[in-house]
Coordinates of C-alpha atoms in Angstrom, one line a residue:
Chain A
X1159 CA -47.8 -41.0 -8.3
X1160 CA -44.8 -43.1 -8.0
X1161 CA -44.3 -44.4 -11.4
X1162 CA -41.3 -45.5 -12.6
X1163 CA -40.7 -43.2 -14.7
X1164 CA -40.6 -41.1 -12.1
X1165 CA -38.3 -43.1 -10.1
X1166 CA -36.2 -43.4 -13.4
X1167 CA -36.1 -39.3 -13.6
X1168 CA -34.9 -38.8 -10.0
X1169 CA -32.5 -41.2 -10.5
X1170 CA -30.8 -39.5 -13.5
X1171 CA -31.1 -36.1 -12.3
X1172 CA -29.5 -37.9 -9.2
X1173 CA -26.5 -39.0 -10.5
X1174 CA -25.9 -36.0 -12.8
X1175 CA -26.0 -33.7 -9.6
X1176 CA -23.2 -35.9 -8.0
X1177 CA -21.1 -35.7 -11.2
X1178 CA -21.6 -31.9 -11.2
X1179 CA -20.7 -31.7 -7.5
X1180 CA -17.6 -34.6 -7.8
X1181 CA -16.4 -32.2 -11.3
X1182 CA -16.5 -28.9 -9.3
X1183 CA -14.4 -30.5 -6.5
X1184 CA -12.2 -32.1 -8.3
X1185 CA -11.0 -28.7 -10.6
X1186 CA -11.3 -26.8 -7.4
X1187 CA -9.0 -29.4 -5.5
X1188 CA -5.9 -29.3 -8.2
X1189 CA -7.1 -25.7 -9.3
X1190 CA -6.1 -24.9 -5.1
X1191 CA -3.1 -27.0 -5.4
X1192 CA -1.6 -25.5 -9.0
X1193 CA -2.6 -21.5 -7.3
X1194 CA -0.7 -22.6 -4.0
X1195 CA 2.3 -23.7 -5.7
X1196 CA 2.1 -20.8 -8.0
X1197 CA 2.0 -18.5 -5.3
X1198 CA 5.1 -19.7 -4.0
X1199 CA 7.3 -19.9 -7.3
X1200 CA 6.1 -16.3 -8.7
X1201 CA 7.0 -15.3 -5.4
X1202 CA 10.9 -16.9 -5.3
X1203 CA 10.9 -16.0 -8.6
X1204 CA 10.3 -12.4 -8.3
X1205 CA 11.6 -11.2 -4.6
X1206 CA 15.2 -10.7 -6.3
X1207 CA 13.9 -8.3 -8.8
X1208 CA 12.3 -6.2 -6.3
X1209 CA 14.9 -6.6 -3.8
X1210 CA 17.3 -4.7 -6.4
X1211 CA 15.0 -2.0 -7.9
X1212 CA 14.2 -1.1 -3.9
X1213 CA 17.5 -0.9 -3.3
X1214 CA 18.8 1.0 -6.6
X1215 CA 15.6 3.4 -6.8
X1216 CA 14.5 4.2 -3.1
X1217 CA 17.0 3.2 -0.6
X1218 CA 20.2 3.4 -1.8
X1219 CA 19.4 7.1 -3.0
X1220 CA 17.6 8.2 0.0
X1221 CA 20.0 6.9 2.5
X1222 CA 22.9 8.8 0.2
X1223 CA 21.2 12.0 0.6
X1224 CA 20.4 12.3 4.4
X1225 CA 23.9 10.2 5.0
X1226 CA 25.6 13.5 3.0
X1227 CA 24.0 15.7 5.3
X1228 CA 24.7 14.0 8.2
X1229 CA 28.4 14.0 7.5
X1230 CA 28.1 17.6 6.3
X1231 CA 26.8 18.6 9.7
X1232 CA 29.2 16.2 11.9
X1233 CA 32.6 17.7 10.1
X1234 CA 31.3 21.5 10.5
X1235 CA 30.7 20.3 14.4
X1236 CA 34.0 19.1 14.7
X1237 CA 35.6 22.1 12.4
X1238 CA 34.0 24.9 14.8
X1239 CA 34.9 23.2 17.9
X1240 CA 38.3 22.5 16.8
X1241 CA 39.1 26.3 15.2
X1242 CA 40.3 29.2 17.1
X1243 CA 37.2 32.1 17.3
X1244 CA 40.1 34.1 15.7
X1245 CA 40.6 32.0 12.9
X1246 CA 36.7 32.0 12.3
X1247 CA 37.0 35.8 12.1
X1248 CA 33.8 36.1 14.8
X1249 CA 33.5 36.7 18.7
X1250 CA 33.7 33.7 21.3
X1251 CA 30.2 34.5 21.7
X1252 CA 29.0 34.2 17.7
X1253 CA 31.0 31.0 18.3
X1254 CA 29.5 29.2 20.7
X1255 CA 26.2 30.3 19.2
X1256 CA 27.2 28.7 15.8
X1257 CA 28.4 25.7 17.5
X1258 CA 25.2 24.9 19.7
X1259 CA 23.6 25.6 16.1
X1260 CA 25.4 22.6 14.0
X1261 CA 24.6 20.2 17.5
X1262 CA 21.2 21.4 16.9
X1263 CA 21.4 20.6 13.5
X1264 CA 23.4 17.1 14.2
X1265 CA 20.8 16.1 16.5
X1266 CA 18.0 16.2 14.8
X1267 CA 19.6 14.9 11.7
X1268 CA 20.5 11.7 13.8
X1269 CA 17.3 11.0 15.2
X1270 CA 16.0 10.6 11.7
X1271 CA 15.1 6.9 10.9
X1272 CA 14.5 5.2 7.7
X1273 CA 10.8 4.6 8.1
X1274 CA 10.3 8.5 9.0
X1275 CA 11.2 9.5 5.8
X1276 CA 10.8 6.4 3.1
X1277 CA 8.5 7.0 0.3
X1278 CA 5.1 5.2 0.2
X1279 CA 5.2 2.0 -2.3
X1280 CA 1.9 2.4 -4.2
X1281 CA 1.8 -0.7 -5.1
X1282 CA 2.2 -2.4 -2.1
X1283 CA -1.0 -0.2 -0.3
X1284 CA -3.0 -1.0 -3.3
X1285 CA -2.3 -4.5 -3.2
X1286 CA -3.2 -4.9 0.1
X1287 CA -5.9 -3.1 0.0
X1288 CA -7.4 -5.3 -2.5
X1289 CA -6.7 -8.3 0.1
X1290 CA -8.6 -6.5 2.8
X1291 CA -11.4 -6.4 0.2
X1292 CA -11.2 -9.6 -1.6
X1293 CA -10.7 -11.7 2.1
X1294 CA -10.6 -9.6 4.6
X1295 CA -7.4 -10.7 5.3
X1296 CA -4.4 -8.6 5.8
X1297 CA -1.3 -9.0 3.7
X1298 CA 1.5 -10.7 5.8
X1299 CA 4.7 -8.4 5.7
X1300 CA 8.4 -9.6 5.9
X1301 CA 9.1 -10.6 9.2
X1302 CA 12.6 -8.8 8.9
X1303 CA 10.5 -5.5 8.2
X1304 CA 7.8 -6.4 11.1
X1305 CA 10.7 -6.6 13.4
X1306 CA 12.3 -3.5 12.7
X1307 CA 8.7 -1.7 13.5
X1308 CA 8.4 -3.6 16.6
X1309 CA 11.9 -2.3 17.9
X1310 CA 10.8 1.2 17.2
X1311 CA 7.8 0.7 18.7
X1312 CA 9.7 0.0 21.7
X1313 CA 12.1 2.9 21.3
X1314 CA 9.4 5.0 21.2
X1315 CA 7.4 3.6 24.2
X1316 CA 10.7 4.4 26.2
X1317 CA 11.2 8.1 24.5
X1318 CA 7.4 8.4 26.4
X1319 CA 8.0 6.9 29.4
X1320 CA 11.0 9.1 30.1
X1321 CA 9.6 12.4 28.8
X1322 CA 6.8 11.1 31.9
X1323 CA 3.1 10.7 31.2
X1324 CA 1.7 14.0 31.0
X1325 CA 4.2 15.1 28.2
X1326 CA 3.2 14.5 24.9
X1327 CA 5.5 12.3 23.0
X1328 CA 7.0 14.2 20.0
X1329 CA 6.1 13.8 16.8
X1330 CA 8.3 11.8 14.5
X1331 CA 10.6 13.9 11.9
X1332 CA 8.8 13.8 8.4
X1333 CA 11.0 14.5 4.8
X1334 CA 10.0 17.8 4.9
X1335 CA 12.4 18.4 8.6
X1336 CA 15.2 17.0 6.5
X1337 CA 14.6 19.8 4.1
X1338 CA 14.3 22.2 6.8
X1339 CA 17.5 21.5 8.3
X1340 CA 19.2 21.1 5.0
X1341 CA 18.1 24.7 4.6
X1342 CA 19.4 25.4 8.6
X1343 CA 22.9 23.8 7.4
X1344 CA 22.8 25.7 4.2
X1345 CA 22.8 29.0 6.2
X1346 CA 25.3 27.7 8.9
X1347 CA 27.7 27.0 6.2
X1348 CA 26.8 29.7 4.2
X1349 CA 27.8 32.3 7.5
X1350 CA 31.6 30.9 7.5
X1351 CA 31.7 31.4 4.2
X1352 CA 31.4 27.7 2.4
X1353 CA 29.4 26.8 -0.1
X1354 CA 27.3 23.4 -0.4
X1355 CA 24.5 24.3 -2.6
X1356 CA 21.5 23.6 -0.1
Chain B
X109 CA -11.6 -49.5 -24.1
X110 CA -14.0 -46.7 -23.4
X111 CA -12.9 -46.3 -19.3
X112 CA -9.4 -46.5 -20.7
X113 CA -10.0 -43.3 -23.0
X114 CA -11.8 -41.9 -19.9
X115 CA -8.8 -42.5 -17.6
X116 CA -6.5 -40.5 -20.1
X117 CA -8.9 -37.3 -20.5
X118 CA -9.3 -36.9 -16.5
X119 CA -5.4 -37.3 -16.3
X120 CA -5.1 -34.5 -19.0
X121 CA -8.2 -32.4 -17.1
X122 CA -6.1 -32.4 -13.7
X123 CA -3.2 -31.4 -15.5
X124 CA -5.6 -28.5 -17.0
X125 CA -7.0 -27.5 -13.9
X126 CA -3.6 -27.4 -11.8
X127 CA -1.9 -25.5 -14.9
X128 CA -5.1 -22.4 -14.6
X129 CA -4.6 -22.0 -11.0
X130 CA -0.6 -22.1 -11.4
X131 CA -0.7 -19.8 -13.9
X132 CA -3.0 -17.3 -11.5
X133 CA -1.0 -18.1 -8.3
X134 CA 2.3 -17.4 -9.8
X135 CA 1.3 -13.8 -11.3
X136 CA -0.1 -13.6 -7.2
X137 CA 2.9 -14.5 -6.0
X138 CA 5.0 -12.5 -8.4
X139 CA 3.1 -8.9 -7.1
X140 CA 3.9 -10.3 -3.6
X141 CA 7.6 -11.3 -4.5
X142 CA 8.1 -7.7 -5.8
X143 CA 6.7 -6.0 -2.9
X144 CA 8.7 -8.1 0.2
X145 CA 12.0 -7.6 -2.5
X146 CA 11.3 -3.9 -2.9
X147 CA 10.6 -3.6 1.3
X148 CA 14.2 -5.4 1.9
X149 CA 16.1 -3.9 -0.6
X150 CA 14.4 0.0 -0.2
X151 CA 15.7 -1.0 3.5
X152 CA 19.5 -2.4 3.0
X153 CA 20.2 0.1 0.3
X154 CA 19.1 3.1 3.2
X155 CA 21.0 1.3 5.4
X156 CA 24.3 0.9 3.6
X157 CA 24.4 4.3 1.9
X158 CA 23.5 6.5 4.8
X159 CA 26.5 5.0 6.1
X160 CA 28.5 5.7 3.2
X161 CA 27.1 8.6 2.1
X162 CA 27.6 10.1 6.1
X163 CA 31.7 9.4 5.0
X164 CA 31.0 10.9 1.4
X165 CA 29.6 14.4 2.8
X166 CA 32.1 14.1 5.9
X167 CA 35.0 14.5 3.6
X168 CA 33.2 16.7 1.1
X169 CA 32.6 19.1 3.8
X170 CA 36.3 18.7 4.9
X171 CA 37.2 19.3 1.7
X172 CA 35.9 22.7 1.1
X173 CA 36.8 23.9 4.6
X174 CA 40.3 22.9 3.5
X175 CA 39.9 24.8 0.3
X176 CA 38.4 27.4 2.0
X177 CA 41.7 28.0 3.6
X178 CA 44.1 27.5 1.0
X179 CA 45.8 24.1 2.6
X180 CA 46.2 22.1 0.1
X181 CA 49.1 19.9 0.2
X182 CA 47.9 18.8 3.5
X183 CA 47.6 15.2 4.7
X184 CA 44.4 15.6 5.7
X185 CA 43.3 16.4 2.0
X186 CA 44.9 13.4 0.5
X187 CA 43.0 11.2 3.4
X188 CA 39.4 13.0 2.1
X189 CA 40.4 12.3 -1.9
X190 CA 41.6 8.6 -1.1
X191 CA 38.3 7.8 0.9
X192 CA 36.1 10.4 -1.5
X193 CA 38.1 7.8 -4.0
X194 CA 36.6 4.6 -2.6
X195 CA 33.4 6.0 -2.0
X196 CA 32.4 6.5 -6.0
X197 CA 33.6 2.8 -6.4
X198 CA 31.0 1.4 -4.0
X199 CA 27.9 0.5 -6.2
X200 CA 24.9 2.0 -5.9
X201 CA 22.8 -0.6 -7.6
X202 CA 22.5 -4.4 -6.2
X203 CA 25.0 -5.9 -8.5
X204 CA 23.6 -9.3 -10.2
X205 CA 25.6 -12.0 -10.1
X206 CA 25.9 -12.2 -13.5
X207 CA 27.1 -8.7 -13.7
X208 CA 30.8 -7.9 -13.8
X209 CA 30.4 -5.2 -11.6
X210 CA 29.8 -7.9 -8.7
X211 CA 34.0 -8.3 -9.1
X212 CA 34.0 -5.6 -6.8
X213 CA 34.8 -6.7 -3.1
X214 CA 32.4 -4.9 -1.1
X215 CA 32.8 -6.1 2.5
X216 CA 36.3 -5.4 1.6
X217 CA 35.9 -2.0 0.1
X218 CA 33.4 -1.1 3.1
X219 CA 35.9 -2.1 5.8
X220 CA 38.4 0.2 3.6
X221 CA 36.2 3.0 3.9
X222 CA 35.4 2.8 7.9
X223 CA 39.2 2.9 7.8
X224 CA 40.3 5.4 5.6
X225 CA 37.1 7.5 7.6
X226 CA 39.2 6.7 10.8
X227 CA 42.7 7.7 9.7
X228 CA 40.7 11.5 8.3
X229 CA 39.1 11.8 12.0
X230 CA 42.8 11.7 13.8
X231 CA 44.6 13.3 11.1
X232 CA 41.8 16.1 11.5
X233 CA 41.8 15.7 15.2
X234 CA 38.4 15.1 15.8
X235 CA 36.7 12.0 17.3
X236 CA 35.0 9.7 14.9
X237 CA 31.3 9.8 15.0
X238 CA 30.1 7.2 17.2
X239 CA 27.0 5.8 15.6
X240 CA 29.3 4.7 12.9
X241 CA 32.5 3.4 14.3
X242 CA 30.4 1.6 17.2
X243 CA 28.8 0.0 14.7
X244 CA 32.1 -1.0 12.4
X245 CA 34.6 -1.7 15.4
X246 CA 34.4 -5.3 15.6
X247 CA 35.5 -5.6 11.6
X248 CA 37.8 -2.0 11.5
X249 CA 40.5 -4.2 13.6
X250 CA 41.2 -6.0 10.5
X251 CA 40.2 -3.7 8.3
X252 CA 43.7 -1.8 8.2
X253 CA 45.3 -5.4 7.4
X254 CA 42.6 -5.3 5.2
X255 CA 44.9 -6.0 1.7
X256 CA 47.1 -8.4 2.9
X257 CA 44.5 -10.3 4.0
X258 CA 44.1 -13.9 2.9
X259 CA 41.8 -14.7 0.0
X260 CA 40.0 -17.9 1.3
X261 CA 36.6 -16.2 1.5
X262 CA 34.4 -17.0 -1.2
X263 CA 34.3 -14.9 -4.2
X264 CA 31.0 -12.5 -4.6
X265 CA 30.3 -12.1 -1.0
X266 CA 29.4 -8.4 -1.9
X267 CA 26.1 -9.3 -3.8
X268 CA 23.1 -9.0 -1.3
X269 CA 21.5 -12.2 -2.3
X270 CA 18.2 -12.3 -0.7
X271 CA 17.4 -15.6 0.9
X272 CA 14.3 -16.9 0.4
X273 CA 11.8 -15.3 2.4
X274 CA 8.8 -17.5 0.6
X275 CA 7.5 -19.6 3.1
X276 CA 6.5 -23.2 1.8
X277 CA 3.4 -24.9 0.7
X278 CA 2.0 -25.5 4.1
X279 CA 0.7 -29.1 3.6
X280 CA 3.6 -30.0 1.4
X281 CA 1.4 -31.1 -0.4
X282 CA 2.6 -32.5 -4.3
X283 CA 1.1 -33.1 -7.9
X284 CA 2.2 -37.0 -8.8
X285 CA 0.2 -38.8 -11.1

């Protein structure tokens, strides 16, 4: 069976395989390199552009609008304490009711925090979802970002370990409270007689 | 003659095959780029307008308690249109740098706001709210000052610039022929 021929067959089918395999590694090897470096310069390149449409479309905007009511709710706190029952026109009573109400009010408002309230970015979930499928790998997040989330994790480890273990710890404040206590402000405001459009 | 022509095509191949996957990584990294950006900059802008907005609907609620009582000549009312004043200067988008809007001294302006937010509170008689002038102390004690102050600092300081967060090729690895 061992002809030459043979021999002569293997030999070419041989050496085409290794210049299949060497070819394949070869535009895989600079292929890698080119996507790596890639990565990194679309990335540079692009991380301005989103800083400034997060900031001018989401954040800047959102914080305005629960800063407002903030404010709103801290000057009509210090206005009631401040003001004479009689100059109010109501009883000490009605007083102190309306001034527990704007603390109320101020309170809640102030435990508020960013990430209990910012809108989901779409495109960030869908993008790492397709990592998850593509790798299995999760996206890596900004560590300035990863920090924040760790320091509230800690706030809110200590907001459970001093309402003691068998109290629940309370839910976190959604966008929907701030519209509730818009609404609670709008009233408040709307009983001494000032309008804010809430 | 003929390894020499071969030499020249593989060169050109490498540069092929590098230029395909830069192409793909740098559309990769431009989806990733867009999303870190929008995560910082959703989170900077909440940051710096919650603070300025808290001033803006301080003084607007001020304002129509004022006008609710007919005191308008007050000094209180000129201390919520001056800082009212300074608030709608304060950008509400990133300025570029190329921009001429980024002329506008915003560590400046800001510590001119804290201020002017300070001066309201005791002309009002109430006590500043503490989240904010905790946070603002250490730069309010120049902040009145704040004018006269000398100009050595370097010009655009108010555009948030953000640093690269991209980390670098891990093996350092480089394309030289």
């Amino acid at each position: 069976m061992d002809t030459p021929w043979d021999d002569a067959f293997d030999n070419v089918v041989t050496e085409s395989f290794a210049r299949d395999v060497e070819w394949t590694k070869m535009s895989s090897e600079f292929t890698d390199v080119g996507y790596r470096e890639g990565i990194t310069a679309g990335k540079e390149a692009a991380v301005q552009e989103g800083f400034d449409a997060g900031f001018a479309d989401v954040g800047a905007p959102l914080g305005r609008d629960l800063g407002i009511v903030r404010g709103r709710s801290s000057a009509i706190l210090g206005f009631l304490i401040s003001a004479p029952s009689t100059m109010l026109g109501v009883s000490e009573e009605e007083k102190d009711a309306l001034i527990a109400e704007a603390r109320e009010i101020a309170a809640q408002l102030g435990n508020i925090r960013y990430s209990d309230i910012e809108p989901r970015d779409l495109e960030a979930e869908q993008h790492a979802r397709e990592h998850l499928e593509m790798d299995n790998e999760e996206m890596e997040v900004s560590e300035e970002i990863e920090e924040r989330k760790k320091m509230e994790g800690v706030e809110d480890m200590l907001v459970r370990m001093s309402a003691g273990e068998n109290v629940n710890a309370p839910t976190r404040p959604t966008a929907e409270d701030v519209l509730k206590l818009k609404a609670r402000l709008g009233t408040l405001c709307a009983r001494l007689g000032l309008s804010i459009g809430y | 003659m003929v390894e020499y022509f071969n030499l020249e095509s593989l060169v050109h191949l490498e540069q092929t095959f590098y230029e395909t996957g830069y192409e793909g990584g740098f559309a990769h990294g431009r989806i990733h780029g867009l999303i870190e950006g929008r995560a910082l900059g959703r989170a900077k802008g909440f940051e710096m307008w919650e603070e300025l907005g808290f001033y803006e609907g301080f003084a607007l609620m001020w304002q129509s308690i004022y006008e609710k009582q007919a005191r308008n000549d007050d000094r209180a009312t000129n201390h919520t249109r001056r800082l009212l004043e300074l608030i709608s200067q304060f950008p509400r988008i990133n300025p570029s740098t190329s921009d001429a809007a980024a002329e506008v001294d915003i560590p400046k302006l800001f510590r001119q706001i804290r201020s002017r937010y300070k001066i309201l509170c005791s002309t009002l008689g109430v006590r500043p709210s503490l989240r904010y002038s905790d946070r603002s102390q250490d730069r309010d004690e120049v902040a009145d000052t704040g004018v006269a102050e000398s100009d050595d600092r370097p010009k655009n300081t108010g555009v948030w610039r953000v640093e690269s967060t991209a980390p670098k090729p891990v093996n350092g690895q480089s394309f030289d022929f």
